Tab-separated table of C-alpha atoms in Angstrom:
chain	number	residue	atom	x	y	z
A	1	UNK	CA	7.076	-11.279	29.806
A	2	UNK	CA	4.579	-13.648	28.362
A	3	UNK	CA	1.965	-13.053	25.263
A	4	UNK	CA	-0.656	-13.425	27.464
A	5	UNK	CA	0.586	-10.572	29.433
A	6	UNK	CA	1.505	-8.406	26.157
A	7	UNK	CA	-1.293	-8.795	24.655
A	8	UNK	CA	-3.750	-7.814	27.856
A	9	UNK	CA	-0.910	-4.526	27.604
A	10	UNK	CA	-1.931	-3.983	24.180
A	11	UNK	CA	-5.637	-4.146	24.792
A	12	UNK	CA	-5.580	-2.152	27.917
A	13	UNK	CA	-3.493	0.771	25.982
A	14	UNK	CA	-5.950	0.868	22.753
A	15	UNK	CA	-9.129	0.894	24.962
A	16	UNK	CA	-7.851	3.910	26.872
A	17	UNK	CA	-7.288	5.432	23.091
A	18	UNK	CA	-10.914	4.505	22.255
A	19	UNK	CA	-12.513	5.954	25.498
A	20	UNK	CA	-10.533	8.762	25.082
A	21	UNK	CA	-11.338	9.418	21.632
A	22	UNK	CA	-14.794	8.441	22.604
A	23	UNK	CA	-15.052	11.459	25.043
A	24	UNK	CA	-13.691	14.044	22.375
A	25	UNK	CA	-16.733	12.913	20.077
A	26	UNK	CA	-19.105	13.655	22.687
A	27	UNK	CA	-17.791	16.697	23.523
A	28	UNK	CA	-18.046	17.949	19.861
A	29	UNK	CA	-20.740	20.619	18.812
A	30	UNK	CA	-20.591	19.009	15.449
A	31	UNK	CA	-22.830	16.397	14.005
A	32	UNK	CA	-20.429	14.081	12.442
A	33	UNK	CA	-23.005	12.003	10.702
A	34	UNK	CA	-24.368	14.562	8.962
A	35	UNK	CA	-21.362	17.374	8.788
A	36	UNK	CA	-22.636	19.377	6.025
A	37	UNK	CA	-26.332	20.080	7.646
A	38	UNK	CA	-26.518	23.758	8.454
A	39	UNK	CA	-28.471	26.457	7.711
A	40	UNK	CA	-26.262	28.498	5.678
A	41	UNK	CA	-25.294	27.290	2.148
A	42	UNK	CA	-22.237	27.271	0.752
A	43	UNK	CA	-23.183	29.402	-1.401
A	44	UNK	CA	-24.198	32.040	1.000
A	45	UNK	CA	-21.225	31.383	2.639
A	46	UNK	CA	-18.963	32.380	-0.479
A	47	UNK	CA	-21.290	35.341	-1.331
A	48	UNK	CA	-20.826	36.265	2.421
A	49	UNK	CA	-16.679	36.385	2.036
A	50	UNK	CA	-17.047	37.659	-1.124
A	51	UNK	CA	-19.060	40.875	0.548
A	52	UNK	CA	-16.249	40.826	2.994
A	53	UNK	CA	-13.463	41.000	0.078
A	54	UNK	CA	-12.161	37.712	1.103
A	55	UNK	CA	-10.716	35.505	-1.986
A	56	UNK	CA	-11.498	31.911	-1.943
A	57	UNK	CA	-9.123	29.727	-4.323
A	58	UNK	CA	-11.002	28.891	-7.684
A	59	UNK	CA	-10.595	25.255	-7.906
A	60	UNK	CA	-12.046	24.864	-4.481
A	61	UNK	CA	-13.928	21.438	-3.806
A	62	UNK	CA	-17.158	21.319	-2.212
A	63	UNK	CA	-16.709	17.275	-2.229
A	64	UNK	CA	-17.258	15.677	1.337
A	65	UNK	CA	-14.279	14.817	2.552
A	66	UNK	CA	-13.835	12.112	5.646
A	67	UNK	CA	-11.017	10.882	7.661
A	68	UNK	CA	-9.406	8.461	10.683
A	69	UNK	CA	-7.857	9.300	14.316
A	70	UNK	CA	-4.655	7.873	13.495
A	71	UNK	CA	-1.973	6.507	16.246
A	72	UNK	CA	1.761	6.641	15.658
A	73	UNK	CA	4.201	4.662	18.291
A	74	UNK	CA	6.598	7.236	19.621
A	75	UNK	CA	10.398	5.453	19.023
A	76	UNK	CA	13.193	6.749	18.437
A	77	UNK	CA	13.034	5.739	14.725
A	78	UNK	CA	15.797	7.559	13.626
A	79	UNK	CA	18.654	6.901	16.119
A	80	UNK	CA	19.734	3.479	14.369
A	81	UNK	CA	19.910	4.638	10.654
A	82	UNK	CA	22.967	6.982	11.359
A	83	UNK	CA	25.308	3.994	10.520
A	84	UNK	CA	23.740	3.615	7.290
A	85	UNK	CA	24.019	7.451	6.207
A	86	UNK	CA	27.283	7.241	5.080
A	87	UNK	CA	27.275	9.934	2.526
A	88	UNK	CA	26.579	12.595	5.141
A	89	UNK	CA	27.818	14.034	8.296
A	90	UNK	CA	24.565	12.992	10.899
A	91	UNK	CA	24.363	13.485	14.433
A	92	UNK	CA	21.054	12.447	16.579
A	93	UNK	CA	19.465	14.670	18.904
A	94	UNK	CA	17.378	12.287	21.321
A	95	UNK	CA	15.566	15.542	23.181
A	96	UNK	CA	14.220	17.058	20.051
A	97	UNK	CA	13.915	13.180	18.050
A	98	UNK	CA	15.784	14.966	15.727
A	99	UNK	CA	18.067	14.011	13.012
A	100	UNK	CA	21.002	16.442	11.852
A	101	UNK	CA	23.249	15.678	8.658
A	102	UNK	CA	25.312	17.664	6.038
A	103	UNK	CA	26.432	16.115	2.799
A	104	UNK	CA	30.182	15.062	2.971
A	105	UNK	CA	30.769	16.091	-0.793
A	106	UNK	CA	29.370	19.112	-2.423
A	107	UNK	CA	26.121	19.091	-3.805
A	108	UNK	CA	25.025	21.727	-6.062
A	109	UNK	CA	21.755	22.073	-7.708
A	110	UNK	CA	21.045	23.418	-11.137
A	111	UNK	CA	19.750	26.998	-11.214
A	112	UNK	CA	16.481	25.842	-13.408
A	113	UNK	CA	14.176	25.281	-10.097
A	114	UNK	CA	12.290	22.228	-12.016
A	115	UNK	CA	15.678	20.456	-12.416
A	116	UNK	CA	16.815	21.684	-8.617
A	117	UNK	CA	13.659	20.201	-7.693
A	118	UNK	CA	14.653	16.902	-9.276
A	119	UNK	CA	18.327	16.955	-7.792
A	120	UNK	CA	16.940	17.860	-4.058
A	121	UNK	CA	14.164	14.266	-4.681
A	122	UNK	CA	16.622	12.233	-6.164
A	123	UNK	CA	19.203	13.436	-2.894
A	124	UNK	CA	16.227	13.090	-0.338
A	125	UNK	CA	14.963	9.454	-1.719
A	126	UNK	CA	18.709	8.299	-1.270
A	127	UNK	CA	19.002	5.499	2.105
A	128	UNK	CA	22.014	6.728	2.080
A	129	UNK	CA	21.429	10.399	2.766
A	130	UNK	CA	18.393	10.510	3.996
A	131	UNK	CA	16.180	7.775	5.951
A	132	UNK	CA	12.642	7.390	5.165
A	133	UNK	CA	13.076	9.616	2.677
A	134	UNK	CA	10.694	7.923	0.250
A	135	UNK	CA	7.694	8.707	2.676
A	136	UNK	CA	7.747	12.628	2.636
A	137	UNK	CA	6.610	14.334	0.274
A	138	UNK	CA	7.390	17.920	-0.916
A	139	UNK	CA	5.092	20.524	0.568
A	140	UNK	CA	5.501	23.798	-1.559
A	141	UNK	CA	3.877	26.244	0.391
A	142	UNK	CA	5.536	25.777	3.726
A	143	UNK	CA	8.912	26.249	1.336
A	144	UNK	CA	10.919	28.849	0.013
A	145	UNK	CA	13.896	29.494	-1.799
A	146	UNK	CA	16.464	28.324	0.498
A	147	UNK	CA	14.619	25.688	2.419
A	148	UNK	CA	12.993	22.623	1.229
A	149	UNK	CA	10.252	21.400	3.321
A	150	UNK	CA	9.045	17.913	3.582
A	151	UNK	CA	6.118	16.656	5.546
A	152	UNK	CA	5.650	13.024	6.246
A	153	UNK	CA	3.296	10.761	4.315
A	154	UNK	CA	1.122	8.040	5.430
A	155	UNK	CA	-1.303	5.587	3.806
A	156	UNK	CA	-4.362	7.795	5.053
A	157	UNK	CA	-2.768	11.181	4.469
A	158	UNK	CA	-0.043	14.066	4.899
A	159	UNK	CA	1.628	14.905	8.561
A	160	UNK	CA	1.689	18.383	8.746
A	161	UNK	CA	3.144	18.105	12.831
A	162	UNK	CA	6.611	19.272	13.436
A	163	UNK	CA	7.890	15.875	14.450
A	164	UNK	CA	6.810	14.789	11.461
A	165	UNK	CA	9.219	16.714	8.948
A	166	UNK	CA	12.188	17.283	6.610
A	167	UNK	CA	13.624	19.955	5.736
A	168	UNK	CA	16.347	20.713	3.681
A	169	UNK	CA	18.401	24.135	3.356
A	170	UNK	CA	20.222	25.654	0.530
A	171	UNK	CA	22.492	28.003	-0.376
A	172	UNK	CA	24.141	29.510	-3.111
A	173	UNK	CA	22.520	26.588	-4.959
A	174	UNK	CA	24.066	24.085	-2.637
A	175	UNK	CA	22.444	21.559	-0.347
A	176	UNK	CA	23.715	22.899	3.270
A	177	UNK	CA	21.971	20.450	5.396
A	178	UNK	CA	18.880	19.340	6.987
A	179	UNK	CA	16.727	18.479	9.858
A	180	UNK	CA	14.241	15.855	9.811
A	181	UNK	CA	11.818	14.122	12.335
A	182	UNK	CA	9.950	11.414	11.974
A	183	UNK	CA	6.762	9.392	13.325
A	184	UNK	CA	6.804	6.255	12.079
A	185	UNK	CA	4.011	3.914	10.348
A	186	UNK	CA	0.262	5.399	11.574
A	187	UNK	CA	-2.469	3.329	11.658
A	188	UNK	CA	-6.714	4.417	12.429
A	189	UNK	CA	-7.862	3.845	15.779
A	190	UNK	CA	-11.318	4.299	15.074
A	191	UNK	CA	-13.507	4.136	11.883
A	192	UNK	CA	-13.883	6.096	9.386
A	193	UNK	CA	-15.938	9.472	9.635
A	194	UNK	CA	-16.850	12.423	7.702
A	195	UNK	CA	-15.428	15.744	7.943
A	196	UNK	CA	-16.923	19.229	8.055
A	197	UNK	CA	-16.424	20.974	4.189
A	198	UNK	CA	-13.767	23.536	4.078
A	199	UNK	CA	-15.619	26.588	3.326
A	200	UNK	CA	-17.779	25.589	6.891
A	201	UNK	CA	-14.660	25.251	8.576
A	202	UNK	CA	-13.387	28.679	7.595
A	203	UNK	CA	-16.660	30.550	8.115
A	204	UNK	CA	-17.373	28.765	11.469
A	205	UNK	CA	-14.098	29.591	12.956
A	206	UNK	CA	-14.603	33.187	12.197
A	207	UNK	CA	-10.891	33.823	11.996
A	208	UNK	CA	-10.596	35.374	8.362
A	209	UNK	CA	-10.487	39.023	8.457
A	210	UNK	CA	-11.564	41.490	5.524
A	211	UNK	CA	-9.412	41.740	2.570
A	212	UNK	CA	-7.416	38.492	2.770
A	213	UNK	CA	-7.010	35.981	0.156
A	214	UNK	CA	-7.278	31.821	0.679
A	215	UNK	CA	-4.220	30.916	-1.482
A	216	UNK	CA	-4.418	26.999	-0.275
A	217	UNK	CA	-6.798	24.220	1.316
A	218	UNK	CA	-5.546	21.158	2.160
A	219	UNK	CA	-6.937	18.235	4.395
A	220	UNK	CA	-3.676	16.419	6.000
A	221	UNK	CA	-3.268	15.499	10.107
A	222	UNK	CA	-1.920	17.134	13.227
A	223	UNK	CA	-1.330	16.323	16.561
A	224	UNK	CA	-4.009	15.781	18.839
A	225	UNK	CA	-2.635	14.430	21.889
A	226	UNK	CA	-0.194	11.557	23.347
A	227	UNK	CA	-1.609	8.322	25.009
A	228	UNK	CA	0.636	5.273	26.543
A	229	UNK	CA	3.408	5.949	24.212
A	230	UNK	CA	1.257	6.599	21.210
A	231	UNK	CA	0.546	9.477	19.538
A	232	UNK	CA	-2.918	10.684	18.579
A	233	UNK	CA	-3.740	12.288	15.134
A	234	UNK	CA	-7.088	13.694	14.049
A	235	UNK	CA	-7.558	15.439	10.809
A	236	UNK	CA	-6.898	18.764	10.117
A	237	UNK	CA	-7.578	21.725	7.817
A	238	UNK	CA	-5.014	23.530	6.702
A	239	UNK	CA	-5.856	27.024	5.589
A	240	UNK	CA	-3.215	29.718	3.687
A	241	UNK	CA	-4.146	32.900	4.308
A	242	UNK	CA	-2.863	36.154	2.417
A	243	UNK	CA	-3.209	39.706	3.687
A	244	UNK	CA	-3.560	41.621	0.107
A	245	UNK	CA	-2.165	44.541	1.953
A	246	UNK	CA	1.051	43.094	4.151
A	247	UNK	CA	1.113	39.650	2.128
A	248	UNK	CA	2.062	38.445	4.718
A	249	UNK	CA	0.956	34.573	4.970
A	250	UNK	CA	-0.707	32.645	7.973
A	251	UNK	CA	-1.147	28.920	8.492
A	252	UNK	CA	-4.574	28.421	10.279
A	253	UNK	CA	-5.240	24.665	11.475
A	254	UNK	CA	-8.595	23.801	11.763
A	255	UNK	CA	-10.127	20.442	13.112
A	256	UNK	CA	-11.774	18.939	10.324
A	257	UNK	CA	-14.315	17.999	12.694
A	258	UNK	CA	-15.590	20.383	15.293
A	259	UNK	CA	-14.024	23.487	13.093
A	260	UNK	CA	-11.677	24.857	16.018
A	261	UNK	CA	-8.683	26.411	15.454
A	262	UNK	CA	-5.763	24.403	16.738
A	263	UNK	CA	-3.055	26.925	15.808
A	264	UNK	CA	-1.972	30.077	13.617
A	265	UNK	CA	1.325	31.293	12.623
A	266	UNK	CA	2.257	33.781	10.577
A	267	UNK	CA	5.366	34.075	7.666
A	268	UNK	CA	6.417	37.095	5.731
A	269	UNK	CA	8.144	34.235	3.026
A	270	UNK	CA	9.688	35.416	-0.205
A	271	UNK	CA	9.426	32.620	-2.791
């Protein structure tokens, strides 16, 4: 195949991206230029959840915040680092784009959880236990005491996207094994733009109930579709949400955006 040829492939492929992307923005309710512009203040807003006996985290920034559609290449980035893992057991799952290892020796961590937390980096950012592991970075509340969770890091932001994760289980203060998935380098595939504020996000998607508690807000990216062998990622607002009766936690996604909910689960996690 020529460069003439690739490149006319590579053209055609990010202008179906762009139109694509294109149509999304149009079909948005929300004024990206001018996200913040609404009636209500944020002010009302809190006083509003407040009324409703719904906790909002005190360190909460009303800052604008702004963010990319980001494109990852799907490979299978994973499948040729198994030769160099040569401290673990690893086996590749190419349906999932999974990787699978176990230590070969015993690991044990120390029962102070600071210094466990050190041992479980220092094991993670080893080539030869762990590929990539330099780009993910720990994500404490998706963890608990016998898993380690991981999300992948990019130059633009967190992955919070199942194929875009490690994590690492423990027991009886002993690394077990892990699971990790990766996407690969991202890059934007349009320009920057500005995002909706939180509190907006949470009040226009109307789906916190009475007598819950925001423990966590974090802007990171999810999944938004796949295109020609790419995958799409638009940013995302991650919202933890504690029943004060159950406390039980749930993990609301919300496009940073248009302020829909892209997904909810639900943990009962003892930390």
């Amino acid at each position: 195949m020529d460069h003439k040829r690739i490149e006319w492939l590579f053209f055609i492929v990010f202008l179906l991206i762009d139109i694509y992307l294109g149509i999304e923005i149009l079909r948005s309710p929300v004024n990206l230029s001018g996200a913040d512009t609404t009636t209500r203040s944020v002010a009302s807003i809190r006083s509003e959840m407040k009324s409703d006996n719904i906790d909002l985290p005190d360190k909460l920034s009303n800052a604008p915040a702004s963010g990319y559609y980001l494109a990852t290449k799907n490979r299978n980035y994973l499948s040729n680092k198994i030769d160099a893992l040569t401290n673990v057991n690893a086996r590749y799952s190419k349906d999932e784009n999974v990787l699978y290892a176990a230590p070969k020796m015993t690991t044990l961590l120390d029962k102070n959880p600071k210094k466990a937390m050190e041992q479980v980096n220092k094991f993670k950012n080893d080539p030869k236990n762990v590929p990539y592991g330099k780009e993910f970075k720990y994500e404490p509340d998706m963890s608990s005491e016998d898993n380690y969770v991981f999300v992948q890091t990019t130059d633009y932001g967190e992955i919070y996207a199942g194929s875009a994760q490690l994590s690492i289980a423990v027991k009886d203060h002993q690394i077990i094994n892990y699971a990790e998935s990766y996407m690969g380098p991202a890059s934007p595939v349009r320009e920057l733009q500005s995002t909706i504020s939180a509190v907006r996000a949470m009040y226009t998607n109307r789906e916190l109930t009475n007598n819950s508690k925001v423990t966590q807000i974090k802007l990171g990216y999810s999944k938004l579709t796949e295109v020609r062998g790419s995958t799409i990622l638009l940013p995302t607002w991650l919202v933890w949400i504690e029943n004060k009766t159950t406390k039980n936690i749930t993990l609301k996604r919300v496009n940073a955006y248009t302020a829909q909910m892209l997904q909810s689960s639900t943990y009962n996690i003892e930390k």
